[in-house]
PDB file of C-alpha atoms in Angstrom:
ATOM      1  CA  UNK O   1       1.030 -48.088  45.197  1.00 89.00           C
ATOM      2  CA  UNK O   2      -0.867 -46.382  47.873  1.00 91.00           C
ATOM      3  CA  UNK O   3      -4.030 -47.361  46.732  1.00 91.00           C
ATOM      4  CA  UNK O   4      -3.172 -50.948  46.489  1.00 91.00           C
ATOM      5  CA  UNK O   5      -2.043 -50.845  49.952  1.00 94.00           C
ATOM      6  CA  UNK O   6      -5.280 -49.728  51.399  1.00 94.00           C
ATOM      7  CA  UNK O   7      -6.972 -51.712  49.598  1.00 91.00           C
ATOM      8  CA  UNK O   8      -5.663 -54.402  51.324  1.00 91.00           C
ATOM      9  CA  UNK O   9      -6.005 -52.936  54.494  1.00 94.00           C
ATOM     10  CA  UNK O  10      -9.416 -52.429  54.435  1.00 93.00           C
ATOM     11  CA  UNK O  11     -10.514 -55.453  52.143  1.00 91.00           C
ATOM     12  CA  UNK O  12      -7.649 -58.524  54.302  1.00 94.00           C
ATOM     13  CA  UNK O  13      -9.997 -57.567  57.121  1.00 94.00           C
ATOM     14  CA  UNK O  14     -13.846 -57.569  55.776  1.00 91.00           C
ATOM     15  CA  UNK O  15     -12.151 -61.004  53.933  1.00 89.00           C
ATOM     16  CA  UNK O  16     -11.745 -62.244  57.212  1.00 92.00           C
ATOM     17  CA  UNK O  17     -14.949 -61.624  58.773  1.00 90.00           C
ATOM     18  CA  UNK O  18     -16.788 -62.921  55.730  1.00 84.00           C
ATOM     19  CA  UNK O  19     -14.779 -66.635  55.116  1.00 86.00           C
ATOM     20  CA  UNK O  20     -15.558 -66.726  59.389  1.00 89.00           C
ATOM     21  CA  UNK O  21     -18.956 -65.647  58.868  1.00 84.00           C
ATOM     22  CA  UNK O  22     -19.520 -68.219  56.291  1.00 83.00           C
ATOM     23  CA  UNK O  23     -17.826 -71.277  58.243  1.00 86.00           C
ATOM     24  CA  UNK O  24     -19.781 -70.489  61.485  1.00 87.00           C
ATOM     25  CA  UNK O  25     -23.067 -70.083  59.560  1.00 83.00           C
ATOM     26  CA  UNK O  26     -23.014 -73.725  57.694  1.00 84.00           C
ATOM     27  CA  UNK O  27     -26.128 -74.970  59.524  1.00 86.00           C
ATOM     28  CA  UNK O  28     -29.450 -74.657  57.170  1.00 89.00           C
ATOM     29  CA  UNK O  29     -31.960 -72.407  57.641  1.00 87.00           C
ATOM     30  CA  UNK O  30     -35.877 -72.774  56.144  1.00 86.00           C
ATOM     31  CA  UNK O  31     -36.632 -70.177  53.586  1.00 85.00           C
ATOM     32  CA  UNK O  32     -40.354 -69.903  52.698  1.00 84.00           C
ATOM     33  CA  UNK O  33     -41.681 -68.251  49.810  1.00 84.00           C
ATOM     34  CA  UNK O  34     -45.023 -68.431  51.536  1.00 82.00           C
ATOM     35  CA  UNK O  35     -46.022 -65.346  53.526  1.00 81.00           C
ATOM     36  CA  UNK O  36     -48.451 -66.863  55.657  1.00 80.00           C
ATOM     37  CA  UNK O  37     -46.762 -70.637  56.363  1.00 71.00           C
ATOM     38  CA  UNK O  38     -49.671 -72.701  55.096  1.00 75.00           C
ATOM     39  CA  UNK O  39     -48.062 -74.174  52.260  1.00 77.00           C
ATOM     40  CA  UNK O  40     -45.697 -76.514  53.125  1.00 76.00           C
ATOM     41  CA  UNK O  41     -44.189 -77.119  49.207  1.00 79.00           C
ATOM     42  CA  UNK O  42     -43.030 -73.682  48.915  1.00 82.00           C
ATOM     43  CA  UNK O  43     -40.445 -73.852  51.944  1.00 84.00           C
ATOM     44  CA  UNK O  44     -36.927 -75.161  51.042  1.00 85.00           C
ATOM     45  CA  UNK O  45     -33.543 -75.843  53.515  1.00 90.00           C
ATOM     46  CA  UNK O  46     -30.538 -73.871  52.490  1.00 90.00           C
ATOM     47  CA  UNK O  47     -26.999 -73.284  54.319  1.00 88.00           C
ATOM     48  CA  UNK O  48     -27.332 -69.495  55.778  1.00 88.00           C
ATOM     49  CA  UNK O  49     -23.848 -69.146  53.998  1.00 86.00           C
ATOM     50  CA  UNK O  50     -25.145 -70.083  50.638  1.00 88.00           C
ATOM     51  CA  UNK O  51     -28.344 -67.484  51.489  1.00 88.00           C
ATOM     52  CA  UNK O  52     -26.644 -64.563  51.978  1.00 86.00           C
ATOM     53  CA  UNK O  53     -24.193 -65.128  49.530  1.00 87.00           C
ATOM     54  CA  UNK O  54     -26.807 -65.718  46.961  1.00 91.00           C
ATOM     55  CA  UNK O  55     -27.980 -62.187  48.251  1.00 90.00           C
ATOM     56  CA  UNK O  56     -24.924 -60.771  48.042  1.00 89.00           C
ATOM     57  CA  UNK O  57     -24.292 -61.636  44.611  1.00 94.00           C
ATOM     58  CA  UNK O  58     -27.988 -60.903  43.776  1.00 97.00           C
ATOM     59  CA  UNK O  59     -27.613 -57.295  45.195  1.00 95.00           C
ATOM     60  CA  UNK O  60     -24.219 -56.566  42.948  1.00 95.00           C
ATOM     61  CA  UNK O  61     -26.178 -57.782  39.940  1.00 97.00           C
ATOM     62  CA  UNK O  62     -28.693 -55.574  40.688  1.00 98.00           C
ATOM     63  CA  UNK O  63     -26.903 -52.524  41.314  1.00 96.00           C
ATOM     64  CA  UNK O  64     -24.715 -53.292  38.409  1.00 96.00           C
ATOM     65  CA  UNK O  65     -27.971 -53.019  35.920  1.00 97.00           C
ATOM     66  CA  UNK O  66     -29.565 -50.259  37.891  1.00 96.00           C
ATOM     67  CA  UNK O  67     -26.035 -48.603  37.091  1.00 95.00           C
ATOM     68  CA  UNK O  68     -25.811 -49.045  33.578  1.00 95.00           C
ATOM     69  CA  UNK O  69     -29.251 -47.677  33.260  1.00 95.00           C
ATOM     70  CA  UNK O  70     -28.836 -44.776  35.001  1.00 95.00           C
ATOM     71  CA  UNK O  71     -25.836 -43.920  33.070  1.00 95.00           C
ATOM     72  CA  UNK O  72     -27.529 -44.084  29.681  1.00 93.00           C
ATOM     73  CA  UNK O  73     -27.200 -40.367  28.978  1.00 93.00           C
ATOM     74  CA  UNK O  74     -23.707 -40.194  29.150  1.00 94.00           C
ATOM     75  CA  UNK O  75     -23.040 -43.282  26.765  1.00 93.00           C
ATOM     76  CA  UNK O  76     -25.818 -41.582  24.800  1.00 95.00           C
ATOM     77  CA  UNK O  77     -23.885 -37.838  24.282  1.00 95.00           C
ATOM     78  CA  UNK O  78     -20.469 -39.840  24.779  1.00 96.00           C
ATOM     79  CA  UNK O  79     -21.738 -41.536  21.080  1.00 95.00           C
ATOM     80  CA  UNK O  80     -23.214 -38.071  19.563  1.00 96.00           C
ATOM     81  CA  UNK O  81     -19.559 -36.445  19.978  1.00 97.00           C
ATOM     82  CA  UNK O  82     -17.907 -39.080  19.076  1.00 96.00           C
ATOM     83  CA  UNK O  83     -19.981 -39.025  15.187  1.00 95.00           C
ATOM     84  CA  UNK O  84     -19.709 -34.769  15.589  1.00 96.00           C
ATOM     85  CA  UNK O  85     -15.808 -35.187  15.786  1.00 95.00           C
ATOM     86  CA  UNK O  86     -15.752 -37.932  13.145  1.00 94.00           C
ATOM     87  CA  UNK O  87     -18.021 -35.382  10.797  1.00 94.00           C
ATOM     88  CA  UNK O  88     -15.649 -32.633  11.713  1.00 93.00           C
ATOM     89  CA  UNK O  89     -12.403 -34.367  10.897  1.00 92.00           C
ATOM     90  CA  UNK O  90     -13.321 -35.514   7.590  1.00 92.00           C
ATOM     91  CA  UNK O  91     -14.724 -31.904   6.622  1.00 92.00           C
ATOM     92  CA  UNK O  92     -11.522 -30.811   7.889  1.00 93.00           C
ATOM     93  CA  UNK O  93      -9.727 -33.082   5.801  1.00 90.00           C
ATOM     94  CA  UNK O  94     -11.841 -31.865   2.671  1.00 90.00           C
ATOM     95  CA  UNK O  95     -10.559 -28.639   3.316  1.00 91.00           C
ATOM     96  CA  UNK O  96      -6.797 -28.844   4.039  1.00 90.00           C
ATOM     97  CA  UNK O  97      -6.858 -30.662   0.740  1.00 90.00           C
ATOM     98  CA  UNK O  98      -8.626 -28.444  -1.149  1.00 91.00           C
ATOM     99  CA  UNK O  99      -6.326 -25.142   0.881  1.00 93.00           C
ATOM    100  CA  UNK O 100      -3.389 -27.761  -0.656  1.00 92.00           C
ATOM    101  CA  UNK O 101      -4.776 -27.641  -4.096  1.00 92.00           C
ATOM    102  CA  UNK O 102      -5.121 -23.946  -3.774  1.00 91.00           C
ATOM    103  CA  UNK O 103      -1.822 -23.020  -2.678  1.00 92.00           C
ATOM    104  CA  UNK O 104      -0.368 -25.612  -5.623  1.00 90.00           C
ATOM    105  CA  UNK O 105      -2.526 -23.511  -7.652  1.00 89.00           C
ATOM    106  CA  UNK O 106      -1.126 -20.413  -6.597  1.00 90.00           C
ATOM    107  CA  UNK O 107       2.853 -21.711  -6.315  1.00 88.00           C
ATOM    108  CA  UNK O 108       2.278 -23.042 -10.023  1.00 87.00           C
ATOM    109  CA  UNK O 109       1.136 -19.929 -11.206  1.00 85.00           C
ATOM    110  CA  UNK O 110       4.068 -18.200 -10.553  1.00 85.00           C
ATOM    111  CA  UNK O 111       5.967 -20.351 -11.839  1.00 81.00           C
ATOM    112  CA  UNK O 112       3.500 -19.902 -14.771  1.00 62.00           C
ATOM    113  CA  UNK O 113       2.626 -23.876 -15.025  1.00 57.00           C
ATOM    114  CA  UNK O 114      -1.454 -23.277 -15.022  1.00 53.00           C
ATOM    115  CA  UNK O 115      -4.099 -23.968 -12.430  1.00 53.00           C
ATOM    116  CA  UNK O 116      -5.715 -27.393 -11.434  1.00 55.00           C
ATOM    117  CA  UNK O 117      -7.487 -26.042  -9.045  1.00 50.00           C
ATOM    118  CA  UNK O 118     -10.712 -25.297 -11.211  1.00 54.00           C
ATOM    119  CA  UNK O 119     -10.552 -28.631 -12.045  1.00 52.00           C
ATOM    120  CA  UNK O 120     -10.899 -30.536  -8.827  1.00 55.00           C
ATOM    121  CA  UNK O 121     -12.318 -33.924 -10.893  1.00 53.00           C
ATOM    122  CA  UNK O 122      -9.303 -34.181 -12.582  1.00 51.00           C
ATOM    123  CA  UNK O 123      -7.175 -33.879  -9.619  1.00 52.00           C
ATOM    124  CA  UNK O 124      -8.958 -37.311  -7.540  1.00 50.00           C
ATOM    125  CA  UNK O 125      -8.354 -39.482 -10.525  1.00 47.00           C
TER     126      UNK O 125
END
């Protein structure tokens, strides 16, 4: 609850400034892809709004991927324990129900009914 509350704190603010920062910047501004101004074709007019917006958003996409590829090593041994547990709980498995067997084995034979035990084929049919 905390959290949610200073999240608005801080974000109601920076909200603010941006939606202000947009309406006073809705003028266009000449972007040029040309370095040195001697082609004419590769200038456009954009709002400044829309601009840094679009950089904005560009930036977060950015990040986002340079983020997921940084973190490759954990998703990477995240996935290698997740197959060593999976291994381990079906060995596991294999040998609670053989220990199972066994102590069947050994409650039947004093009871003197015999041993299935040795025969573990006939006990998975």
């Amino acid at each position: 609850m905390i959290a949610k509350i200073t999240a608005a704190i801080v974000l109601l603010p920076i909200t603010i400034v941006l939606v202000v920062f947009m309406v006073v910047n809705r003028g266009d501004v000449t972007v040029s892809l040309d370095p040195f101004g001697s082609i004419p074709q590769l200038s456009f007019d954009v709002s400044l709004s829309i601009l840094m917006m679009g950089a904005v958003i560009f930036g977060l996409v950015l990040g986002g991927i340079g983020t997921f590829l940084s973190q490759n090593h954990h998703r990477r041994a995240s996935y290698k324990r997740k197959h060593e547990i999976e291994r381990l709980q079906r060995e596991t498995g294999k040998k609670d129900e053989r220990i199972r067997m066994l102590e069947e084995d050994r409650a039947a034979a004093t009871t003197g009914t015999g041993s299935r035990a040795l025969v573990p084929a006939a006990r998975a049919a």
